[in-house]
Amino acid sequence: MTSFPRVPFLRMPRGPRHERRHVERPRHQGLWRRALIDAVRKLDPRLTVTNPVMFVTWCGTALCLLLTLSPDLFDGPDAGQSRGFNGLISLTLLATLLFANVAEALAEGRGKAQADALRRTQARTEARRLADDGSIERVDSSALRRGDRVQVEAGDVIPADGEVIDGVASVDESAITGESAPVLKEAGSDVAGSVTGGTRILSDQLTLRITADPGKGFIDRMIALVEGAERTKTPNEIALTVLLAVLTQVFLIAVATLRPVAGFLGQAPSVVTLIALLVALIPTTIGGLLSAIGIAGMDRVAQFNVIATSGRAVEACGDVNVLVLDKTGTITLGNRLAEEFLPVGDHSVMDLAMVALAASCFDQTPEGRSIVRLAERLGATLAFDPSTARGIDFSARTRMSGSDTPEGVEYRKGAVEAIKGFVRSRGGQVPGALDDTFEQVSSLGGTPLAVCQGNAVLGVIHLKDIIKPGIRERFEQLRRMGIRTVMLTGDNPITAGVIAREAGVDDFIAEATPEDKISVIQREQALGKLVAMTGDGSNDAPALAQANVGVAMNSGTQAAKEAANMVDLDSDPTKLIDIVTIGKQLLITRGALTTFSIANDVAKYFAILPALFVEAGLGPLNVMQLASPRSAVLSAMVFNALIIPALVPLALRGVQFRPLSAEQLLQRNLLIYGVGGLVAPFVGIKLIDVVVNTLHLV
Amino acid sequence: MSPWPVAAVPLVLAVLTAPPLGRHLDALISDRPQPAWDRWVGPLEAALMRWVGDAGRPADSAMGYLLPLLVSNGLFGLVALVLLLLQPPWLNPLGFAGLRPDLALHTTVSFLTNTDQQHLVPETSLGNLAQLGVIQFLMFVSAATGLAVGFAVIRGFCGRPLGNLHRDLVRSLTRLLIPGALLVALALLLCGVPMTLAPPQVITTLEGARQTLPVGPIALFEAIKQLGENGGGFVAANGAHPYENPTLLSNLISTWAMLAIPVATIDAFGRCLGNRRQSNLLLVLVLALLLLGGAVAMVAEGAGNPALSTWLDGPNLEGKELRFGAPLTGLWAAVTTGTMTGAVNGSLDAAMPATLVVALFNLFLQVVVGGQGTGVAYLLVFVLLAVFLTGLMVGRTPELLGRKVEKPQVVWASLVLLIHPLFVLIPAALTLAGGTALAATGNPGPHGISEVVYEYASAAANNGSGLAGLGNGSPWWNLSTTVSLLGGRYLPIAALLALADGMRRKPALAPGPGTLRTDTTLFTLVTAMVLLILGALTFFPVLALGPIAEGLATVS
C-alpha cells in the first residue's frame, strides 16, 4: 500500500471568506421537499430523453409496470410470472429514476436558492435617464439599454452595470462584494470607473453610461448559470454522455440478444429479469448523477463569490498549467513600506531622513506615508512650510515625485535611474556608492528609491515588499499539481528575483509592461500550455482575452470584465488558485463516479447471470451465494437504486481534491473508486440479499 | 517432453524479432529513406504508383485515405468474385466448376477482409488459378490493407498526416509482405512443404486404394497465410495437414510468423512516437494476455476432459494432430485467435471449453496482439477509452499523447466499441432464434451456442477460424457472415481513420507533472481493466451460456 504525502488541503470553498459575504445567504429550507416534488415532475419522459441512460431506464420501468399489471402480456417464458415479483422490480426501477431526479433537483434547488438570493439584490428600480438634450426622464431600470446615460444620486440604487462618465461619489458595493467600506467612484479612472447594478450610491452624484442591456449584466449571467436554466453541457460532459449512450446501446444489444441465445437452450429469461439485467448493467449511477455534478460545480464557484461566464470556463480551470500573477496584491501585500534609510557619500542618516521627508510630504500613497512615518520616528523635521511649497506628483514617465520650495530647492525621490538622470540634468555628480547601495537593497528583495536635493544625491530609501503569509505553501501545492506560476512585476530584475525566490514562484518577468503580459501568455500557449491570469486594469483586457482562463477583479474596469471568463466579486487575485481547485474537483468527481459506475458491472453480472440461468448450469458462478434467483435479481436492483442517493452527497460536494501529482491522484482515486467500485457491489448486494430473505420479500 | 519450453520458442522469437522488424516498419511509417530498399524496389514501386496514377501525396483528411482504400478493395473483390464464379479452365487440372453465387461472395469477402473464413473445402472446389489468383492474391493485398490502416492510425496518433493509401499498400507489399513471405516460404520449403504447379499425384495406398492428392504452390501460400494473419488453408484441414505443416519445426515457424508483424507493429508505434517505454508496456500487456490465454489452453488440452477421467487418462486427444500434441494445439489456438490469423492445427470444435473461452475472449477483444495493422489500432482505441474514463480522475480534461480527448474522439472510439456486439451478437441471436435447423448444428446445448457465436465472432473480428460442427455452407450462413465480415472490417477502419485524423489535427499540449502519463505500469493496468470491462464484459452472457456452461457441465 502506498502512502500519500501528508499535505495541507488547499483552501476549500466555504472557507473563512464565508463570513465576509454580504450576498444574502441562500435559503435552504424546504430544499428537500421541493426536490422531491421536482423529482416526480421530472418523470416526464420528454425531460429524460436527453439523458440516454435514464431514458432507457424509463422505458424499462414503463414496461415492467405494464408487466406487473398484466403479467401475461408476452407469451412464452413470461407466462405465469409472479405479479408480486414484477411489482417489486418495477418499484426498484422507479426508485432508481426518482433518486436520479432527486439528485438533479437537489442540485438545481441549491442553485435556485443561490439565484434567488442574488435576484433580491437587483430589484427593479427607477432610473433617471438623460436624454440627448440634457433633460431627465424617469424610466424603469429594465427599460435601460446599453449606451444610455443615467444620473444617480446619494441614496439611489445603481440601476444597471455602467461606467462613470462624470462625477465623484462613494458607493456601497457590499451587496455584491461583501466589503462594507464604501468605494470611491470617479470618471476616467481604471479601477474606480465602473459600477455594478444593484449597488447603492452613498454620497454625491454620478453620471453613468450603461454598459449592459437588461438581463445581460453580471448578476443576470450569474443567476442564469447557478440556476441551471441556461445550462449548456460542457464539452467534457458531452463527450461523457456520448460514451455513456454507446455503452447503453452495447448493453442493450447484449441483453436483448440474450433471450434468443438462451432460448436456444430452452432457458429464455423473462422480460422483467432482462430489464433488470439491462438497468443493472447500463451506467445508471453516473447517468443519474451527471447533471447534478455539473450544477453543483457551478454552485460551488458561485459560493466562492466568483461569476463564471460558462461552465466551460470552470472546466478549463482544471486544465491550466501556468498561472500568470501580478506581484502586487497577489504575491505581496499591496503596500510597500519604508524599512531603512541608506545614505551615500558623506551624508548622514539624518540628512537623508530630512530630505526624504521633504520629498514625501505631499505623497499620499501608502509608500509615501510610510516614508514620512519612518523619517519622523528618526526625529527628522520639515525644513520648509508645506503650505508655500509645491508638490510634484509621480508619473509613469518621470518615475519620481517630490516637492519644490519657493526658494527654488527641489526635493526628489524616485527610481534610481530617474534620479540619476535628474541629478545629471541639474549638473550634479552621481556618487559611485549609489549603485552599490541600489544593489544591496535589491538583493534583499526591497525596492530602492533614490533621494536627492537639487543636484546632490543623498541616499536610498529601502522600501520593503511584504510577501503574503502562506503564499509560498500555496505555490508549493500548485507545483505539485503541475501548475507553474509566473510573477509579473514592474520591479527591477534583482528585486524581482529575490521576491520570486522568497515567494516560491517558478518564473518572473521583471520591469514588465502590460504588453509583456500578453507576450508571456502567447509564449506559454505556443508551448502547448493553458494559461490563467488575473487582471483589473483596462490594459489587461487583451491579456485576459488571450489567456485560456481570465479572471477579472470586480473592482476592475468594464473592459477587463468583458474580456474575462470570470469575475471575482471579492477582487481577490489569489482566488484564482481556488477556482483551479474547483475546476479540478469537478472533473475528478465526474471521473470518479464514472469509474465507480462502470466497475460495478462486474459484480452485477455475477449476481444476476447465474440467477437467470441456474438451469443452464451456471449455478457455480453464484459466487456471492445469493439465496435464490429472485432475491439475487431483486438485491442487485435494490443496490443499483440505493447507490444513487448514497453518492448524492459526494456528487454535490465534489470529491475532495488534494494537491498531488497526476500519478498519485490516479493511484489514489483508482483505489477508492475503481477498486471500491469493483468490491462495493459484491458486499452491498450480498447484504441486501440477506435482508431481502430475512424479510421474505420474495 | 514438457511442452512448455517448445511453446516458449515462437513467443521468445517474436519478441526478439520485434525490434529489427519494428525499426523497419517505423521507417515505412515515418517515410525514412532506406537506401538498399530504395535502390532495389524503389523503381518497381514508382512504376506501380504511376500505373495507379497517384502522385503519392499524403491524404489531407480521413476520407482521402479511406476512399482509395474502399475503391481498391472493391476492385480486388470484384476481380476475385468473377474468377470464383467462373473458375476458367486455366491452371485448373481437376476441372472444378464455378462456385455457387452465395459461396463465391462469401469466399471473396472473407479473403478480401483478411478473415479467410472458409465455407468450402478448397482442395475439392478450387483450382490453382483460384488458389493463386484469388486466394493468395487477396491474402497479400488484404494484409497490406490492414498494415496501411495500422500505419495511418499510428501516424495520426503521433500527430502526423495519415499518409497515402496507395503508397502504403505498395510499400508494405514490396518491402515487407512479399520479401517476408518469400523468406518464410523458403524455410517452410526446407521443412518439406510442397511448392509446385504439378498436377495432382495419384497414389496407391497401403490398402490398395487409389487416392488423388492435389498438390500446389503451398509453401508461399502458407507463408503469407501466417505472416499476413490470413489463416485460410490450401486444404480444409489447414495447419493440421502435413502439406501445410509437416513438422514440429514448421509448426514453430508458423506460430512465430503469426506473431511477428503484430508484435513488431506495436514496437514500431513506440519508435514512431519516440517513446518506446509506451510501446513496451503495451506489448507487455498484450503478451501477458496472450500468455495467460495460451497457458490456460495448453493446460486445459494437456489435462484432458474431466468428464472422461474415469475411463481415460491424459490429454484431450480428440481432434488433435499427434505430431504436435494437445498442449501445442492449445497454444496455437490462443495465438491464432489472438492475432486474427484463424489458421488451425487441430480441431477447435473438439477443444476443451476452457480453450474455447480463451479463443472467444481473444476474438471479442481483438487486441491480444491483434490483427495485421488493425491490432495496434484497436489497442490505441482502448488506451484512449481508458484515458477518457480514468483521466478525469486526475482533475484535467483527459489527454492522450499530448492531445485532448474530446467529443469527436469519444464518438469514433465508442463506435468501434459498438460495432463488434452489433455484428456478432445480433446475427448470432437471429441464427439461434431459428433453432438447430437454421444454425445447422448437431449440438442443441451450450456447444451449439459456442459454435454459432464463434462463427460470427470470427467473421466480425476478421479471424476466420471456426468450430467445424456447423453446417455453414448454407446460403443463410454465407450471406449473414458476409454482413459481419464487411461490417467488422470496413466500419472500424473508417472510424479508426476518422479518429486518427481528428487526433493529429489537435494542438499538441506539453506534458507536465499534472498530466496523466500513459507510459506507466499503473496506467497499463488501468488499460487492462478497461479492456476487460468494456471489451469483454459485453460478451460475458454468451460466454457464460456457451463454453462456460459447457465447462461447468464437464466438471460437475
mmCIF file of C-alpha atoms in Angstrom, chain A residues 236 238-240 242-243 246-247 249-250 253-254 257-258 260-262 264-265 318-321 481-482 527-530 584 587-588 591-592 594-595 598 601-602 605-606 609 613 616-618 620 661-663 665-667 669-670 678, chain B residues 385 388-390 392-398 404 406-407 410-411 414 417-418 421-422 425-426 429 432-433 435-436 441 443-446 448-449 508-510 513-516 520 522 526 529 533-534 537-538 540-541 544-545 549 552:
data_model
loop_
_atom_site.group_PDB
_atom_site.id
_atom_site.type_symbol
_atom_site.label_atom_id
_atom_site.label_comp_id
_atom_site.label_asym_id
_atom_site.label_seq_id
_atom_site.Cartn_x
_atom_site.Cartn_y
_atom_site.Cartn_z
ATOM 1 C CA ASN A 236 -16.310 17.075 -21.411
ATOM 2 C CA ILE A 238 -20.996 15.976 -23.788
ATOM 3 C CA ALA A 239 -18.178 13.556 -24.558
ATOM 4 C CA LEU A 240 -19.020 11.547 -21.477
ATOM 5 C CA VAL A 242 -21.759 10.074 -25.789
ATOM 6 C CA LEU A 243 -19.737 7.305 -24.217
ATOM 7 C CA VAL A 246 -22.891 3.999 -26.562
ATOM 8 C CA LEU A 247 -22.325 1.808 -23.520
ATOM 9 C CA GLN A 249 -26.544 0.652 -26.607
ATOM 10 C CA VAL A 250 -23.876 -2.014 -26.254
ATOM 11 C CA ILE A 253 -27.656 -5.370 -27.615
ATOM 12 C CA ALA A 254 -26.065 -7.755 -25.133
ATOM 13 C CA THR A 257 -29.874 -10.868 -27.765
ATOM 14 C CA LEU A 258 -29.778 -12.902 -24.570
ATOM 15 C CA PRO A 260 -32.961 -15.817 -28.268
ATOM 16 C CA VAL A 261 -29.494 -17.080 -27.318
ATOM 17 C CA ALA A 262 -30.737 -18.572 -24.059
ATOM 18 C CA PHE A 264 -31.716 -21.967 -27.876
ATOM 19 C CA LEU A 265 -31.196 -23.862 -24.622
ATOM 20 C CA GLY A 318 -8.818 22.315 -14.182
ATOM 21 C CA ASP A 319 -6.568 22.126 -17.230
ATOM 22 C CA VAL A 320 -4.483 25.196 -16.506
ATOM 23 C CA ASN A 321 -0.699 24.622 -16.485
ATOM 24 C CA MET A 481 -0.375 19.773 -9.140
ATOM 25 C CA GLY A 482 1.836 20.535 -12.124
ATOM 26 C CA LEU A 527 4.461 25.680 -25.918
ATOM 27 C CA GLY A 528 1.097 23.965 -25.599
ATOM 28 C CA LYS A 529 0.303 25.308 -22.135
ATOM 29 C CA LEU A 530 -3.026 26.564 -20.893
ATOM 30 C CA LYS A 584 -10.262 20.050 -10.985
ATOM 31 C CA LEU A 587 -13.604 16.800 -13.364
ATOM 32 C CA ILE A 588 -12.400 14.395 -10.702
ATOM 33 C CA GLY A 591 -14.383 10.704 -13.495
ATOM 34 C CA ALA A 592 -14.584 9.016 -10.121
ATOM 35 C CA THR A 594 -17.997 7.114 -13.926
ATOM 36 C CA THR A 595 -15.263 4.703 -12.933
ATOM 37 C CA ILE A 598 -18.700 1.030 -14.712
ATOM 38 C CA ASP A 601 -20.937 -4.065 -13.617
ATOM 39 C CA VAL A 602 -18.647 -6.949 -12.791
ATOM 40 C CA TYR A 605 -23.111 -9.770 -13.722
ATOM 41 C CA PHE A 606 -22.110 -12.238 -11.067
ATOM 42 C CA LEU A 609 -26.464 -14.051 -14.668
ATOM 43 C CA PHE A 613 -29.519 -19.392 -15.821
ATOM 44 C CA ALA A 616 -28.262 -23.924 -17.793
ATOM 45 C CA GLY A 617 -25.752 -24.992 -15.181
ATOM 46 C CA LEU A 618 -24.413 -21.558 -14.275
ATOM 47 C CA PRO A 620 -21.467 -22.362 -9.660
ATOM 48 C CA SER A 661 0.821 14.774 -8.940
ATOM 49 C CA ALA A 662 -1.286 13.156 -11.649
ATOM 50 C CA GLU A 663 0.192 9.752 -10.940
ATOM 51 C CA LEU A 665 -4.067 11.258 -7.841
ATOM 52 C CA LEU A 666 -4.804 8.481 -10.299
ATOM 53 C CA GLN A 667 -3.490 5.864 -7.933
ATOM 54 C CA ASN A 669 -8.751 7.700 -6.871
ATOM 55 C CA LEU A 670 -8.436 4.373 -8.656
ATOM 56 C CA LEU A 678 -15.426 -3.496 -8.032
ATOM 57 C CA LEU B 385 -11.064 4.988 -23.703
ATOM 58 C CA PHE B 388 -11.060 9.200 -21.117
ATOM 59 C CA LEU B 389 -12.647 7.206 -18.306
ATOM 60 C CA THR B 390 -9.937 7.429 -15.703
ATOM 61 C CA LEU B 392 -10.728 12.731 -15.436
ATOM 62 C CA MET B 393 -9.725 11.454 -12.032
ATOM 63 C CA VAL B 394 -6.516 13.500 -12.124
ATOM 64 C CA GLY B 395 -8.579 16.644 -12.496
ATOM 65 C CA ARG B 396 -7.863 17.547 -16.099
ATOM 66 C CA THR B 397 -9.596 17.120 -19.408
ATOM 67 C CA PRO B 398 -8.246 13.735 -20.487
ATOM 68 C CA LYS B 404 -7.113 16.338 -25.691
ATOM 69 C CA GLU B 406 -12.985 15.362 -26.693
ATOM 70 C CA LYS B 407 -16.338 14.525 -28.158
ATOM 71 C CA VAL B 410 -15.072 9.605 -27.990
ATOM 72 C CA VAL B 411 -17.680 9.243 -30.734
ATOM 73 C CA SER B 414 -17.077 4.216 -28.894
ATOM 74 C CA LEU B 417 -16.746 -0.475 -29.370
ATOM 75 C CA LEU B 418 -20.303 -0.751 -30.677
ATOM 76 C CA PRO B 421 -21.546 -6.524 -30.488
ATOM 77 C CA LEU B 422 -23.631 -5.319 -33.397
ATOM 78 C CA LEU B 425 -24.471 -10.753 -31.063
ATOM 79 C CA ILE B 426 -27.331 -9.708 -33.315
ATOM 80 C CA ALA B 429 -29.217 -14.228 -31.819
ATOM 81 C CA LEU B 432 -30.101 -19.175 -32.670
ATOM 82 C CA ALA B 433 -33.691 -17.988 -32.726
ATOM 83 C CA GLY B 435 -33.074 -23.159 -33.813
ATOM 84 C CA THR B 436 -30.795 -26.035 -34.778
ATOM 85 C CA THR B 441 -25.654 -27.653 -35.925
ATOM 86 C CA ASN B 443 -25.381 -29.589 -30.925
ATOM 87 C CA PRO B 444 -28.540 -28.281 -29.283
ATOM 88 C CA GLY B 445 -26.776 -27.474 -25.983
ATOM 89 C CA PRO B 446 -24.275 -24.803 -24.945
ATOM 90 C CA GLY B 448 -24.305 -25.098 -30.259
ATOM 91 C CA ILE B 449 -24.300 -21.565 -28.863
ATOM 92 C CA ALA B 508 -0.100 19.188 -29.043
ATOM 93 C CA LEU B 509 -0.037 20.052 -25.354
ATOM 94 C CA ALA B 510 3.145 19.976 -23.363
ATOM 95 C CA PRO B 513 3.572 16.752 -13.650
ATOM 96 C CA GLY B 514 -0.184 17.349 -13.740
ATOM 97 C CA THR B 515 -0.614 15.385 -16.957
ATOM 98 C CA LEU B 516 -1.725 11.806 -16.780
ATOM 99 C CA THR B 520 3.401 3.854 -16.640
ATOM 100 C CA LEU B 522 -0.241 1.845 -13.264
ATOM 101 C CA VAL B 526 -5.862 0.576 -15.928
ATOM 102 C CA MET B 529 -9.093 -3.299 -16.653
ATOM 103 C CA ILE B 533 -14.696 -4.356 -18.620
ATOM 104 C CA LEU B 534 -15.550 -2.560 -21.865
ATOM 105 C CA LEU B 537 -17.994 -7.802 -20.285
ATOM 106 C CA THR B 538 -20.470 -7.232 -23.098
ATOM 107 C CA PHE B 540 -19.915 -12.325 -20.789
ATOM 108 C CA PRO B 541 -23.514 -13.593 -21.160
ATOM 109 C CA ALA B 544 -21.416 -17.938 -19.861
ATOM 110 C CA LEU B 545 -24.143 -19.685 -21.819
ATOM 111 C CA ALA B 549 -21.832 -23.594 -19.191
ATOM 112 C CA LEU B 552 -19.207 -26.356 -15.795
#
